């Protein structure tokens, strides 16, 4: 068996075109275009590349954007003040603070002070909590993008055994919650899990979100499984690598994401979808 490739670049492109069309419809109705604010603190080279990509996306789709590049010496208080201003700015629907933040900044507190109604990363405890109680509002971008990829496969997820490897706040945990909501029986493996191999071997669906190339060898993959590789690590060869041994896994899986070009572009487009949904008032009656 050779797996079908889940092409995140192609799907994200068609979703961006859909968004562009919906922005045009808003313009034709004299409605304001959605607005996204992105705060970058310091000079982390990878973050600068991510933020550049978000700016390009905004230009392509026609969003209003407000990109702020702040000094790595900024105080917690001043950063929170920037966020407070954006919380009150009626042209801004979505606020992103690019991570990682400098060590002296309390990242959890930064997420807490973003208006949950503008938290288009879906990281705020309010939005995560809504997913926990099965009444989702703004959804975390990487799991949301992955759910779009899974929908694209047309596979009925209800009853599938799913193993998520990684339990971070931004990826692993909300991913498990999304799959539970979709009717999967979910196992979450993490750094203290004793036997990750057996939990992957029995899984119909595997999502690996760790950041360790080679963590998932091909022979762990159950024949016919869906394999979603979230991991991104730049190797000594200068290339990006996922967690899964792609060349071996592709011979056993039914569907598999490549790295790069799988989950990454879907994460980006999910954030743009969240921003439009906020502008259209989709969550207006659910917010505190
Ligand atoms: P993180 O470091 O916050 O979390 C990693 C998780 O992996 C932790 O829960 C840890 O317990 C678990 N872990 C560590 N070693 C393990 C092991 N040997 N076996 C099982 N679990 C283990 O990272 P994150 O922010 O969740 O990101 C994970 C990876 O996904 C990184 O490579 C990151 O770059 C990538 N990522 C990609 C996208 C995308 O859009 N493609 C988005 C976010 C993160």
Short mmCIF file of C-alpha atoms and ligand atoms in Angstrom, two decimals:
data_model
loop_
_atom_site.label_atom_id
_atom_site.label_comp_id
_atom_site.label_asym_id
_atom_site.label_seq_id
_atom_site.Cartn_x
_atom_site.Cartn_y
_atom_site.Cartn_z
CA UNK A 1 0.00 0.00 0.00
CA UNK A 2 1.17 3.52 -0.74
CA UNK A 3 -0.54 6.28 1.21
CA UNK A 4 -2.36 9.17 -0.37
CA UNK A 5 -0.61 12.43 0.42
CA UNK A 6 -2.55 15.04 2.37
CA UNK A 7 -1.38 18.14 0.54
CA UNK A 8 -1.74 20.99 3.03
CA UNK A 9 -0.39 23.55 0.56
CA UNK A 10 -3.10 22.80 -2.00
CA UNK A 11 -5.96 22.66 0.52
CA UNK A 12 -4.79 25.84 2.27
CA UNK A 13 -4.58 27.62 -1.09
CA UNK A 14 -8.17 26.79 -1.95
CA UNK A 15 -9.31 27.85 1.55
CA UNK A 16 -7.46 31.17 1.17
CA UNK A 17 -9.25 31.74 -2.15
CA UNK A 18 -12.55 31.11 -0.38
CA UNK A 19 -11.58 33.66 2.28
CA UNK A 20 -10.60 36.21 -0.39
CA UNK A 21 -14.02 35.77 -1.95
CA UNK A 22 -15.77 36.29 1.38
CA UNK A 23 -13.75 39.44 2.02
CA UNK A 24 -14.80 40.74 -1.41
CA UNK A 25 -18.43 40.03 -0.53
CA UNK A 26 -18.00 42.08 2.65
CA UNK A 27 -16.47 44.94 0.65
CA UNK A 28 -19.39 44.83 -1.79
CA UNK A 29 -21.80 45.12 1.14
CA UNK A 30 -19.82 48.08 2.51
CA UNK A 31 -18.75 46.03 5.51
CA UNK A 32 -15.35 46.49 7.09
CA UNK A 33 -12.57 44.05 6.08
CA UNK A 34 -11.35 41.74 8.87
CA UNK A 35 -8.37 43.07 10.80
CA UNK A 36 -5.45 41.11 12.22
CA UNK A 37 -2.80 42.39 14.64
CA UNK A 38 0.46 40.51 15.06
CA UNK A 39 2.98 41.34 17.77
CA UNK A 40 6.54 40.13 17.34
CA UNK A 41 8.87 40.63 20.29
CA UNK A 42 12.62 40.45 19.66
CA UNK A 43 14.53 39.02 16.72
CA UNK A 44 14.03 35.26 16.66
CA UNK A 45 14.78 34.41 12.98
CA UNK A 46 12.14 31.64 12.72
CA UNK A 47 9.50 33.93 14.25
CA UNK A 48 10.40 36.67 11.78
CA UNK A 49 9.79 34.22 8.91
CA UNK A 50 6.41 33.13 10.39
CA UNK A 51 5.31 36.75 10.85
CA UNK A 52 6.36 37.63 7.29
CA UNK A 53 4.19 34.75 6.05
CA UNK A 54 1.21 36.06 8.02
CA UNK A 55 1.70 39.52 6.54
CA UNK A 56 1.77 38.03 3.02
CA UNK A 57 -1.43 36.10 3.78
CA UNK A 58 -3.18 39.29 4.94
CA UNK A 59 -2.16 41.09 1.76
CA UNK A 60 -3.32 38.20 -0.44
CA UNK A 61 -6.70 37.91 1.23
CA UNK A 62 -7.33 41.61 1.72
CA UNK A 63 -7.34 41.82 5.53
CA UNK A 64 -6.48 45.01 7.35
CA UNK A 65 -3.29 44.30 9.27
CA UNK A 66 -1.34 45.86 12.08
CA UNK A 67 2.13 44.34 12.54
CA UNK A 68 4.16 45.50 15.52
CA UNK A 69 7.82 44.60 16.03
CA UNK A 70 8.73 45.31 19.65
CA UNK A 71 12.08 45.28 21.40
CA UNK A 72 13.14 42.12 23.26
CA UNK A 73 13.64 44.37 26.32
CA UNK A 74 9.98 45.33 26.52
CA UNK A 75 8.50 44.94 30.02
CA UNK A 76 5.56 42.67 30.82
CA UNK A 77 3.52 45.74 31.69
CA UNK A 78 4.26 47.54 28.41
CA UNK A 79 3.50 44.42 26.36
CA UNK A 80 0.19 44.01 28.18
CA UNK A 81 -0.55 47.69 27.47
CA UNK A 82 -0.04 47.08 23.73
CA UNK A 83 -2.50 44.19 23.90
CA UNK A 84 -5.02 46.28 25.85
CA UNK A 85 -4.93 48.92 23.08
CA UNK A 86 -5.56 46.25 20.43
CA UNK A 87 -8.34 44.72 22.54
CA UNK A 88 -10.11 48.09 22.31
CA UNK A 89 -9.39 48.74 18.61
CA UNK A 90 -12.61 48.21 16.62
CA UNK A 91 -10.70 47.59 13.34
CA UNK A 92 -8.92 44.59 14.89
CA UNK A 93 -10.69 41.22 15.04
CA UNK A 94 -7.72 39.02 15.81
CA UNK A 95 -4.64 39.46 17.99
CA UNK A 96 -1.60 37.18 17.75
CA UNK A 97 1.47 37.37 19.92
CA UNK A 98 4.19 35.37 18.21
CA UNK A 99 5.91 32.84 20.45
CA UNK A 100 8.50 32.23 21.76
CA UNK A 101 8.59 35.31 23.95
CA UNK A 102 11.72 36.47 25.82
CA UNK A 103 12.28 34.62 29.09
CA UNK A 104 11.36 37.56 31.34
CA UNK A 105 7.84 37.63 29.84
CA UNK A 106 5.12 35.49 31.43
CA UNK A 107 3.58 33.97 28.30
CA UNK A 108 0.58 32.47 30.09
CA UNK A 109 -0.35 35.88 31.45
CA UNK A 110 0.01 37.42 27.96
CA UNK A 111 -2.50 34.89 26.61
CA UNK A 112 -4.81 35.65 29.54
CA UNK A 113 -4.94 39.38 28.76
CA UNK A 114 -5.90 38.96 25.09
CA UNK A 115 -9.64 39.51 24.69
CA UNK A 116 -10.94 35.91 24.28
CA UNK A 117 -13.15 37.22 21.49
CA UNK A 118 -10.01 38.27 19.55
CA UNK A 119 -7.87 35.26 20.49
CA UNK A 120 -7.55 33.91 16.93
CA UNK A 121 -4.76 31.52 18.00
CA UNK A 122 -7.40 29.85 20.18
CA UNK A 123 -5.00 29.66 23.16
CA UNK A 124 -7.03 31.59 25.76
CA UNK A 125 -8.31 29.42 28.65
CA UNK A 126 -11.86 30.55 27.82
CA UNK A 127 -11.66 29.19 24.27
CA UNK A 128 -9.86 25.99 25.32
CA UNK A 129 -12.45 25.51 28.07
CA UNK A 130 -15.28 25.85 25.59
CA UNK A 131 -13.76 23.01 23.57
CA UNK A 132 -13.52 20.92 26.75
CA UNK A 133 -17.26 21.29 27.37
CA UNK A 134 -18.10 20.52 23.72
CA UNK A 135 -19.31 24.03 22.91
CA UNK A 136 -16.33 25.23 20.87
CA UNK A 137 -15.78 28.90 20.09
CA UNK A 138 -12.46 30.00 18.59
CA UNK A 139 -10.48 26.82 17.99
CA UNK A 140 -6.75 26.36 18.33
CA UNK A 141 -5.22 26.75 14.85
CA UNK A 142 -3.07 23.64 14.41
CA UNK A 143 -5.76 21.18 15.57
CA UNK A 144 -8.36 23.12 13.57
CA UNK A 145 -6.21 22.90 10.44
CA UNK A 146 -5.71 19.17 11.04
CA UNK A 147 -9.47 18.65 11.40
CA UNK A 148 -9.86 20.27 7.95
CA UNK A 149 -7.28 17.85 6.53
CA UNK A 150 -9.13 14.92 8.13
CA UNK A 151 -12.43 16.16 6.72
CA UNK A 152 -10.78 16.28 3.29
CA UNK A 153 -10.00 12.52 3.52
CA UNK A 154 -13.73 11.81 3.79
CA UNK A 155 -12.98 9.15 6.43
CA UNK A 156 -15.62 8.84 9.14
CA UNK A 157 -13.72 9.53 12.37
CA UNK A 158 -16.41 8.26 14.72
CA UNK A 159 -15.14 5.27 16.70
CA UNK A 160 -11.58 5.40 15.37
CA UNK A 161 -8.74 4.72 17.81
CA UNK A 162 -6.60 7.86 17.73
CA UNK A 163 -3.22 8.36 19.35
CA UNK A 164 -1.90 11.87 19.79
CA UNK A 165 1.80 12.05 20.66
CA UNK A 166 2.60 15.25 22.54
CA UNK A 167 0.51 17.00 25.18
CA UNK A 168 1.37 20.69 24.82
CA UNK A 169 -1.19 23.41 25.46
CA UNK A 170 -0.98 24.66 21.88
CA UNK A 171 -1.10 21.40 19.95
CA UNK A 172 -1.34 18.01 21.69
CA UNK A 173 -4.04 18.77 24.27
CA UNK A 174 -6.49 20.67 22.03
CA UNK A 175 -5.86 18.04 19.31
CA UNK A 176 -7.00 15.29 21.67
CA UNK A 177 -10.09 17.32 22.55
CA UNK A 178 -10.96 17.89 18.88
CA UNK A 179 -10.67 14.17 18.14
CA UNK A 180 -12.73 13.28 21.20
CA UNK A 181 -15.41 15.72 20.02
CA UNK A 182 -15.29 14.02 16.61
CA UNK A 183 -16.03 10.67 18.25
CA UNK A 184 -12.57 9.09 18.34
CA UNK A 185 -11.30 7.05 21.26
CA UNK A 186 -8.26 9.13 22.14
CA UNK A 187 -4.97 8.21 23.76
CA UNK A 188 -2.46 10.95 24.50
CA UNK A 189 1.20 9.92 24.71
CA UNK A 190 3.78 12.28 26.21
CA UNK A 191 7.31 12.24 27.55
CA UNK A 192 6.36 10.08 30.55
CA UNK A 193 4.39 7.51 28.52
CA UNK A 194 5.94 4.07 29.04
CA UNK A 195 5.10 2.39 25.76
CA UNK A 196 4.28 4.87 23.03
CA UNK A 197 5.00 2.23 20.36
CA UNK A 198 2.09 -0.04 21.33
CA UNK A 199 -0.29 2.91 21.47
CA UNK A 200 0.71 3.96 17.96
CA UNK A 201 0.66 0.40 16.62
CA UNK A 202 -3.01 0.02 17.55
CA UNK A 203 -4.08 3.46 16.27
CA UNK A 204 -6.26 4.05 13.20
CA UNK A 205 -5.19 7.70 13.37
CA UNK A 206 -1.87 9.04 14.63
CA UNK A 207 -1.03 12.68 15.23
CA UNK A 208 2.57 13.28 16.24
CA UNK A 209 3.35 16.70 17.74
CA UNK A 210 6.69 16.42 19.50
CA UNK A 211 9.53 17.86 17.40
CA UNK A 212 11.83 14.80 17.40
CA UNK A 213 12.74 13.50 13.93
CA UNK A 214 12.60 9.72 13.76
CA UNK A 215 10.42 9.44 16.89
CA UNK A 216 7.83 7.40 14.97
CA UNK A 217 9.42 4.63 12.88
CA UNK A 218 7.46 3.37 9.90
CA UNK A 219 6.86 -0.07 11.40
CA UNK A 220 4.82 1.49 14.24
CA UNK A 221 2.17 2.50 11.73
CA UNK A 222 -0.88 0.24 11.53
CA UNK A 223 -1.55 -0.66 7.89
CA UNK A 224 -4.25 1.68 6.56
CA UNK A 225 -3.86 4.29 9.32
CA UNK A 226 -4.08 8.06 8.86
CA UNK A 227 -0.79 9.73 9.85
CA UNK A 228 -0.58 13.42 10.66
CA UNK A 229 2.91 14.75 11.32
CA UNK A 230 2.94 18.10 13.14
CA UNK A 231 6.61 18.06 14.12
CA UNK A 232 8.94 20.53 12.44
CA UNK A 233 12.65 20.35 13.14
CA UNK A 234 15.38 21.86 11.00
CA UNK A 235 18.06 19.19 10.58
CA UNK A 236 21.78 19.60 10.18
CA UNK A 237 21.12 19.11 6.46
CA UNK A 238 19.25 22.45 6.56
CA UNK A 239 15.95 20.71 5.69
CA UNK A 240 12.74 20.53 7.71
CA UNK A 241 11.91 17.14 9.23
CA UNK A 242 8.79 15.75 10.86
CA UNK A 243 8.56 13.24 13.72
CA UNK A 244 7.55 10.34 11.47
CA UNK A 245 9.86 8.29 9.24
CA UNK A 246 7.93 9.34 6.16
CA UNK A 247 9.59 7.02 3.60
CA UNK A 248 8.67 3.91 5.60
CA UNK A 249 5.30 5.15 6.90
CA UNK A 250 4.06 6.10 3.42
CA UNK A 251 4.22 2.39 2.50
CA UNK A 252 1.82 1.41 5.31
CA UNK A 253 -0.55 4.34 5.89
CA UNK A 254 -3.71 5.14 3.93
CA UNK A 255 -3.19 8.90 4.27
CA UNK A 256 -0.12 10.85 5.38
CA UNK A 257 0.96 14.48 5.64
CA UNK A 258 4.36 15.52 4.26
CA UNK A 259 6.74 17.84 6.14
CA UNK A 260 6.90 20.54 4.99
CA UNK A 261 3.65 21.20 3.13
CA UNK A 262 1.22 19.28 5.36
CA UNK A 263 0.07 20.74 8.67
CA UNK A 264 2.04 24.03 8.55
CA UNK A 265 0.00 25.80 5.82
CA UNK A 266 -3.23 24.53 7.39
CA UNK A 267 -2.30 26.12 10.73
CA UNK A 268 -1.81 29.46 8.97
CA UNK A 269 -5.10 29.33 7.11
CA UNK A 270 -6.99 28.26 10.25
CA UNK A 271 -5.90 31.48 11.94
CA UNK A 272 -7.18 33.47 8.94
CA UNK A 273 -10.50 31.58 9.11
CA UNK A 274 -10.76 32.40 12.83
CA UNK A 275 -10.19 36.09 12.09
CA UNK A 276 -12.99 36.20 9.50
CA UNK A 277 -15.32 34.28 11.83
CA UNK A 278 -14.73 36.89 14.55
CA UNK A 279 -15.34 39.75 12.08
CA UNK A 280 -18.61 38.10 11.07
CA UNK A 281 -19.70 37.91 14.71
CA UNK A 282 -19.82 34.12 14.77
CA UNK A 283 -18.96 33.97 18.47
CA UNK A 284 -20.68 37.19 19.55
CA UNK A 285 -23.28 35.49 21.75
CA UNK A 286 -20.90 33.02 23.33
CA UNK A 287 -18.35 35.37 24.84
CA UNK A 288 -18.21 36.26 28.53
P1 LIG B 1 6.19 21.33 23.00
O1 LIG B 1 7.67 21.20 23.18
O2 LIG B 1 5.45 22.37 23.73
O3 LIG B 1 5.52 19.92 23.34
C1 LIG B 1 6.11 18.70 22.99
C2 LIG B 1 5.32 17.57 23.63
O4 LIG B 1 5.97 16.35 23.25
C3 LIG B 1 5.28 17.59 25.14
O5 LIG B 1 3.95 17.40 25.56
C4 LIG B 1 6.15 16.39 25.59
O6 LIG B 1 5.63 15.72 26.73
C5 LIG B 1 6.04 15.49 24.38
N1 LIG B 1 7.20 14.62 24.23
C6 LIG B 1 8.51 14.92 24.34
N2 LIG B 1 9.28 13.83 24.11
C7 LIG B 1 8.43 12.82 23.85
C8 LIG B 1 8.60 11.45 23.56
N3 LIG B 1 9.82 10.91 23.46
N4 LIG B 1 7.51 10.69 23.36
C9 LIG B 1 6.27 11.21 23.43
N5 LIG B 1 6.04 12.52 23.71
C10 LIG B 1 7.11 13.29 23.93
O7 LIG B 1 5.99 21.47 21.42
P2 LIG B 1 4.70 21.96 20.57
O8 LIG B 1 4.60 23.43 20.61
O9 LIG B 1 3.52 21.13 20.92
O10 LIG B 1 5.22 21.55 19.11
C11 LIG B 1 5.53 20.20 18.80
C12 LIG B 1 6.16 20.14 17.42
O11 LIG B 1 5.22 20.61 16.47
C13 LIG B 1 7.39 21.03 17.24
O12 LIG B 1 8.26 20.41 16.32
C14 LIG B 1 6.82 22.29 16.61
O13 LIG B 1 7.79 22.99 15.84
C15 LIG B 1 5.76 21.72 15.75
N6 LIG B 1 4.63 22.61 15.45
C16 LIG B 1 4.22 22.63 14.18
C17 LIG B 1 3.12 23.41 13.83
C18 LIG B 1 2.66 23.39 12.43
O14 LIG B 1 1.84 24.20 12.07
N7 LIG B 1 3.13 22.45 11.60
C19 LIG B 1 2.47 24.16 14.79
C20 LIG B 1 2.90 24.10 16.11
C21 LIG B 1 3.99 23.30 16.44
#
